[in-house]
Amino acid sequence: MPGARAAQVSAVAQYSNAVEDCQPNLFQQVYGASKTLIHRLFPVTCLLCLDPGQPPALDLCRGCEEDLPQNLPACFGCAAPMAQTGELCANCRQHRPAFDRAFVPYRYEFPLVELVHRLKYGRQIAISRILGTVLAHRLAERGPQAVDAIVPVPLHPSREARRGYNQAGEIARFAAELLALPVLDRVALRVRATEEQAALPAIVRRVNVSGAFEVLVGCVPPAVAIVDDVLTTGSTADALAQALKRAGCRRVEVWAVARAMGYSEGATGKTPSR
Ligand SMILES: [Zn+2]
Ligand SMILES: [Zn+2]
C-alpha cells in the first residue's frame, strides 16, 4: 500500500475505532441512520480512505481494492500461504481435506482484519457487500466457475440468532449475485454448537468441528462451492465438505475472502472466531 494511502486509511480506521469505543450504541444508531440518508444523497464512499467508492453501491475505492493483501503464492489444495506457486503444502501432502481445492484471494491482515471484525461484531452488515464483491471480482478473473451453486458455512442457529445474521451467508449473497450462481443457504445445517475456534489449537479444532454439520440428502447439485469469510485451519470447511460429499456432492471447492496466516497444526496465533 503506497505511503500516502496507507496514512489516510490508518487515520480513518483510528478515528472510526475511537468513536465506536466512546459511544458504541449511539455510534451504531447515528451511523446506520446517516448512512442510509447519505447513500441517497451522495455517491458511495470508500470505508477505508473516504475517497469515492465504486458505483453503483461498493463502499470501497478501486485503489483500496487493489491494495488489499494478496494471498500469493498459495497452496493449491487449502490456500495456505506458500513460498512458491503451484505446490501443495506439507499438510495437504500428508492429508488432503475433503474439499477438492480452495480459492482464497487475500491474506487475513490489515485492513481485512478490521473489516471482518466490524462485520461480525460491529453489526456493520454492509461490509458483506464489500467482501462478497471483491471475492467475486477475483473469482471472475480466474475464469468460469466449475460449480453449480454456493453453500455458505452455516452458523449454529443460536449464534445466528444472537448476531442477527450469518456473515458467510451475506458475503455469499453478494458474490453469487455477481457470479450468477444460486445460493443454497438451507441445505446445510450446523447441528452442534462448537466452541469458539479462536481459543483452540489447530489439532483440537479439527476434532471440535467433526460431525458439526448435516446436509439434506438429495438437495445438493454435483458441484458446489463452500463460502466463508476467513479460512483458518480449514477444519470447518473440511467437516462441511465431508457432509456435502456424504449427501451426494462429487466436487466441493472452498471460497473465502481471507486466509489466516501461521497455518500449522498446533498454531495458536491470532485467529478469527466464528
Ligand atoms: Zn479507498
Ligand atoms: Zn494445503
Short mmCIF file of C-alpha atoms and ligand atoms in Angstrom, two decimals:
data_model
loop_
_atom_site.label_atom_id
_atom_site.label_comp_id
_atom_site.label_asym_id
_atom_site.label_seq_id
_atom_site.Cartn_x
_atom_site.Cartn_y
_atom_site.Cartn_z
CA MET A 1 0.00 0.00 0.00
CA PRO A 2 1.57 3.37 -1.01
CA GLY A 3 2.58 5.62 1.90
CA ALA A 4 0.01 8.39 1.38
CA ARG A 5 -2.91 5.97 1.03
CA ALA A 6 -1.70 3.89 3.99
CA ALA A 7 -1.61 7.01 6.19
CA GLN A 8 -5.09 8.02 5.02
CA VAL A 9 -6.54 4.54 5.65
CA SER A 10 -4.85 4.36 9.05
CA ALA A 11 -6.20 7.76 10.12
CA VAL A 12 -9.75 6.83 9.08
CA ALA A 13 -9.51 3.49 10.94
CA GLN A 14 -8.22 5.16 14.13
CA TYR A 15 -10.98 7.77 14.09
CA SER A 16 -13.65 5.14 13.41
CA ASN A 17 -12.43 2.89 16.25
CA ALA A 18 -12.17 5.80 18.69
CA VAL A 19 -15.77 6.88 18.03
CA GLU A 20 -17.04 3.29 18.32
CA ASP A 21 -15.19 2.77 21.61
CA CYS A 22 -16.51 6.03 23.01
CA GLN A 23 -20.22 5.67 22.22
CA PRO A 24 -20.92 2.22 20.76
CA ASN A 25 -24.75 2.35 20.81
CA LEU A 26 -25.02 5.96 19.77
CA PHE A 27 -22.43 5.36 17.07
CA GLN A 28 -24.39 2.45 15.59
CA GLN A 29 -27.66 4.36 15.59
CA VAL A 30 -26.23 7.53 14.10
CA TYR A 31 -24.03 5.66 11.67
CA GLY A 32 -26.86 3.42 10.44
CA ALA A 33 -29.36 6.24 10.01
CA SER A 34 -26.92 8.69 8.49
CA LYS A 35 -25.53 6.09 6.10
CA THR A 36 -28.95 5.40 4.61
CA LEU A 37 -29.52 9.10 4.08
CA ILE A 38 -26.01 9.78 2.79
CA HIS A 39 -26.23 6.97 0.23
CA ARG A 40 -29.35 8.54 -1.16
CA LEU A 41 -27.82 11.98 -1.41
CA PHE A 42 -24.21 11.27 -2.34
CA PRO A 43 -22.20 8.71 -4.32
CA VAL A 44 -20.77 5.70 -2.44
CA THR A 45 -17.71 6.37 -0.29
CA CYS A 46 -14.74 4.12 0.42
CA LEU A 47 -14.97 2.89 4.03
CA LEU A 48 -11.19 2.73 4.26
CA CYS A 49 -9.99 6.08 2.88
CA LEU A 50 -13.20 8.11 2.34
CA ASP A 51 -12.44 8.59 -1.38
CA PRO A 52 -15.36 7.92 -3.77
CA GLY A 53 -16.35 4.23 -3.86
CA GLN A 54 -17.20 2.22 -6.96
CA PRO A 55 -20.70 2.85 -8.36
CA PRO A 56 -23.35 1.78 -8.03
CA ALA A 57 -23.00 0.58 -4.45
CA LEU A 58 -19.49 -0.52 -3.48
CA ASP A 59 -18.10 1.28 -0.41
CA LEU A 60 -14.52 0.59 -1.46
CA CYS A 61 -12.46 2.59 -3.94
CA ARG A 62 -10.52 0.92 -6.72
CA GLY A 63 -7.19 1.92 -5.15
CA CYS A 64 -8.01 0.32 -1.80
CA GLU A 65 -9.31 -2.81 -3.58
CA GLU A 66 -6.02 -3.08 -5.46
CA ASP A 67 -4.10 -2.60 -2.19
CA LEU A 68 -5.78 -5.47 -0.32
CA PRO A 69 -3.11 -8.03 0.76
CA GLN A 70 -2.91 -10.70 -1.96
CA ASN A 71 -2.64 -14.33 -0.90
CA LEU A 72 0.06 -15.27 -3.39
CA PRO A 73 1.54 -17.74 -3.81
CA ALA A 74 -0.79 -20.14 -2.04
CA CYS A 75 -1.30 -23.89 -1.70
CA PHE A 76 -3.45 -25.25 -4.50
CA GLY A 77 -5.32 -27.50 -2.07
CA CYS A 78 -6.02 -25.36 1.01
CA ALA A 79 -4.85 -21.84 0.03
CA ALA A 80 -2.25 -21.72 2.82
CA PRO A 81 0.43 -19.10 2.06
CA MET A 82 3.38 -20.71 0.27
CA ALA A 83 6.87 -19.83 -0.84
CA GLN A 84 6.32 -20.95 -4.45
CA THR A 85 3.39 -21.20 -6.85
CA GLY A 86 1.84 -24.46 -7.97
CA GLU A 87 2.55 -26.61 -4.92
CA LEU A 88 0.66 -28.45 -2.24
CA CYS A 89 1.61 -27.52 1.32
CA ALA A 90 3.04 -30.08 3.75
CA ASN A 91 -0.34 -30.54 5.44
CA CYS A 92 -2.12 -31.27 2.13
CA ARG A 93 0.61 -33.68 1.07
CA GLN A 94 0.05 -35.65 4.28
CA HIS A 95 -3.72 -35.41 4.46
CA ARG A 96 -5.89 -33.89 1.73
CA PRO A 97 -9.04 -32.30 3.11
CA ALA A 98 -12.45 -33.45 1.84
CA PHE A 99 -12.74 -30.36 -0.38
CA ASP A 100 -11.08 -30.56 -3.79
CA ARG A 101 -9.47 -27.13 -3.81
CA ALA A 102 -9.60 -23.77 -2.07
CA PHE A 103 -9.56 -20.28 -3.55
CA VAL A 104 -8.81 -17.50 -1.05
CA PRO A 105 -7.56 -14.35 -2.78
CA TYR A 106 -6.42 -12.35 0.25
CA ARG A 107 -4.45 -12.77 3.45
CA TYR A 108 -6.08 -12.06 6.79
CA GLU A 109 -4.16 -8.87 7.52
CA PHE A 110 -4.92 -5.15 7.77
CA PRO A 111 -7.38 -3.87 6.58
CA LEU A 112 -9.32 -7.15 6.18
CA VAL A 113 -8.96 -7.99 9.89
CA GLU A 114 -10.72 -4.72 10.72
CA LEU A 115 -13.42 -5.15 8.05
CA VAL A 116 -14.22 -8.73 9.10
CA HIS A 117 -14.28 -7.69 12.76
CA ARG A 118 -16.69 -4.84 12.04
CA LEU A 119 -18.92 -7.19 10.03
CA LYS A 120 -19.03 -9.91 12.70
CA TYR A 121 -19.00 -7.94 15.94
CA GLY A 122 -19.87 -4.36 14.97
CA ARG A 123 -23.16 -5.18 13.23
CA GLN A 124 -21.88 -3.42 10.08
CA ILE A 125 -23.63 -5.83 7.75
CA ALA A 126 -22.98 -3.53 4.75
CA ILE A 127 -19.35 -4.70 4.83
CA SER A 128 -20.55 -8.06 3.49
CA ARG A 129 -21.16 -6.32 0.16
CA ILE A 130 -17.50 -5.26 0.03
CA LEU A 131 -16.20 -8.72 0.92
CA GLY A 132 -18.62 -10.56 -1.38
CA THR A 133 -17.85 -8.21 -4.26
CA VAL A 134 -14.06 -8.43 -4.05
CA LEU A 135 -14.31 -12.22 -3.74
CA ALA A 136 -16.47 -12.33 -6.88
CA HIS A 137 -14.10 -10.00 -8.74
CA ARG A 138 -11.10 -12.25 -8.06
CA LEU A 139 -13.08 -15.40 -8.93
CA ALA A 140 -14.22 -13.85 -12.21
CA GLU A 141 -10.58 -13.03 -13.07
CA ARG A 142 -9.73 -16.72 -12.51
CA GLY A 143 -12.22 -17.76 -15.21
CA PRO A 144 -15.59 -19.55 -15.41
CA GLN A 145 -16.71 -21.22 -12.18
CA ALA A 146 -16.89 -25.02 -12.24
CA VAL A 147 -19.64 -25.23 -9.62
CA ASP A 148 -23.44 -25.34 -9.75
CA ALA A 149 -24.22 -23.46 -6.54
CA ILE A 150 -22.83 -21.78 -3.44
CA VAL A 151 -23.27 -23.13 0.10
CA PRO A 152 -22.40 -20.62 2.86
CA VAL A 153 -20.86 -22.09 6.01
CA PRO A 154 -23.83 -22.11 8.40
CA LEU A 155 -23.70 -20.77 11.92
CA HIS A 156 -25.40 -22.70 14.69
CA PRO A 157 -28.95 -21.27 14.95
CA SER A 158 -28.29 -19.98 18.47
CA ARG A 159 -25.25 -17.99 17.32
CA GLU A 160 -27.04 -16.70 14.22
CA ALA A 161 -29.93 -15.58 16.42
CA ARG A 162 -27.53 -13.69 18.72
CA ARG A 163 -25.75 -11.97 15.82
CA GLY A 164 -28.86 -11.44 13.74
CA TYR A 165 -27.30 -12.74 10.53
CA ASN A 166 -24.74 -15.18 9.19
CA GLN A 167 -21.79 -13.23 7.82
CA ALA A 168 -20.84 -16.06 5.43
CA GLY A 169 -24.39 -16.08 4.06
CA GLU A 170 -24.32 -12.34 3.48
CA ILE A 171 -20.94 -12.50 1.70
CA ALA A 172 -22.21 -15.43 -0.38
CA ARG A 173 -25.32 -13.50 -1.39
CA PHE A 174 -23.34 -10.62 -2.92
CA ALA A 175 -20.75 -12.89 -4.55
CA ALA A 176 -23.47 -15.12 -6.02
CA GLU A 177 -25.30 -12.17 -7.50
CA LEU A 178 -22.23 -11.10 -9.47
CA LEU A 179 -21.34 -14.66 -10.48
CA ALA A 180 -24.95 -15.57 -11.40
CA LEU A 181 -24.95 -18.63 -9.15
CA PRO A 182 -27.71 -19.81 -6.80
CA VAL A 183 -27.13 -19.74 -3.03
CA LEU A 184 -28.25 -22.85 -1.15
CA ASP A 185 -28.43 -21.49 2.38
CA ARG A 186 -30.86 -24.04 3.79
CA VAL A 187 -29.33 -27.36 2.71
CA ALA A 188 -26.53 -27.41 5.29
CA LEU A 189 -27.27 -27.29 9.00
CA ARG A 190 -24.91 -26.74 11.88
CA VAL A 191 -26.25 -29.31 14.30
CA ARG A 192 -23.83 -28.79 17.15
CA ALA A 193 -22.68 -25.50 18.64
CA THR A 194 -18.88 -25.73 18.57
CA GLU A 195 -16.57 -23.94 20.94
CA GLU A 196 -15.06 -20.65 19.81
CA GLN A 197 -12.48 -21.73 17.24
CA ALA A 198 -10.06 -18.93 18.08
CA ALA A 199 -9.49 -20.31 21.56
CA LEU A 200 -8.39 -23.71 20.31
CA PRO A 201 -5.15 -25.00 18.77
CA ALA A 202 -5.48 -26.39 15.25
CA ILE A 203 -5.46 -30.08 16.15
CA VAL A 204 -8.29 -29.55 18.62
CA ARG A 205 -10.28 -27.54 16.08
CA ARG A 206 -10.38 -30.50 13.75
CA VAL A 207 -11.91 -32.69 16.47
CA ASN A 208 -14.16 -29.86 17.59
CA VAL A 209 -15.93 -29.40 14.24
CA SER A 210 -16.07 -33.01 13.04
CA GLY A 211 -19.69 -34.06 12.91
CA ALA A 212 -20.83 -30.45 13.32
CA PHE A 213 -22.75 -30.38 10.03
CA GLU A 214 -25.60 -32.23 8.39
CA VAL A 215 -26.65 -31.79 4.77
CA LEU A 216 -30.08 -32.60 3.37
CA VAL A 217 -29.65 -35.64 1.11
CA GLY A 218 -30.96 -35.18 -2.41
CA CYS A 219 -30.87 -31.38 -2.21
CA VAL A 220 -27.35 -30.66 -3.41
CA PRO A 221 -26.09 -30.44 -7.01
CA PRO A 222 -22.97 -32.33 -8.16
CA ALA A 223 -20.54 -29.42 -7.66
CA VAL A 224 -20.72 -26.70 -5.03
CA ALA A 225 -18.53 -24.00 -3.50
CA ILE A 226 -18.49 -23.53 0.26
CA VAL A 227 -18.23 -19.81 1.08
CA ASP A 228 -16.84 -18.36 4.29
CA ASP A 229 -15.36 -15.05 5.43
CA VAL A 230 -12.00 -16.33 6.70
CA LEU A 231 -10.32 -19.70 6.22
CA THR A 232 -8.11 -20.50 9.21
CA THR A 233 -7.06 -24.14 9.58
CA GLY A 234 -9.59 -25.36 7.03
CA SER A 235 -11.05 -27.80 9.55
CA THR A 236 -14.52 -26.22 9.47
CA ALA A 237 -14.61 -26.31 5.66
CA ASP A 238 -13.26 -29.87 5.74
CA ALA A 239 -16.09 -31.00 8.03
CA LEU A 240 -18.73 -29.31 5.86
CA ALA A 241 -17.20 -30.75 2.68
CA GLN A 242 -17.35 -34.24 4.21
CA ALA A 243 -21.05 -33.74 4.97
CA LEU A 244 -21.72 -32.42 1.44
CA LYS A 245 -19.98 -35.40 -0.14
CA ARG A 246 -21.90 -37.82 2.10
CA ALA A 247 -25.06 -36.13 0.78
CA GLY A 248 -24.09 -36.73 -2.84
CA CYS A 249 -21.81 -33.88 -3.94
CA ARG A 250 -18.97 -35.05 -6.14
CA ARG A 251 -16.91 -31.86 -6.19
CA VAL A 252 -16.54 -29.28 -3.43
CA GLU A 253 -14.49 -26.09 -3.66
CA VAL A 254 -13.90 -23.65 -0.81
CA TRP A 255 -14.06 -19.92 -1.46
CA ALA A 256 -13.20 -17.50 1.32
CA VAL A 257 -12.20 -13.85 1.33
CA ALA A 258 -9.10 -14.11 3.52
CA ARG A 259 -6.62 -16.78 4.65
CA ALA A 260 -5.32 -16.57 8.19
CA MET A 261 -1.55 -16.73 8.49
CA GLY A 262 0.58 -19.01 10.61
CA TYR A 263 -1.25 -22.10 9.43
CA SER A 264 0.12 -25.19 11.10
CA GLU A 265 -1.04 -27.90 13.46
CA GLY A 266 -0.83 -26.51 16.98
CA ALA A 267 -0.61 -22.88 15.87
CA THR A 268 -2.13 -20.56 18.44
CA GLY A 269 -1.58 -17.15 16.84
CA LYS A 270 -4.26 -14.53 16.28
CA THR A 271 -7.12 -16.20 14.50
CA PRO A 272 -10.71 -15.18 13.90
CA SER A 273 -13.61 -16.82 15.67
CA ARG A 274 -16.95 -17.55 14.10
ZN ZN B 1 -10.23 3.76 -0.56
ZN ZN B 2 -2.51 -27.05 1.57
#
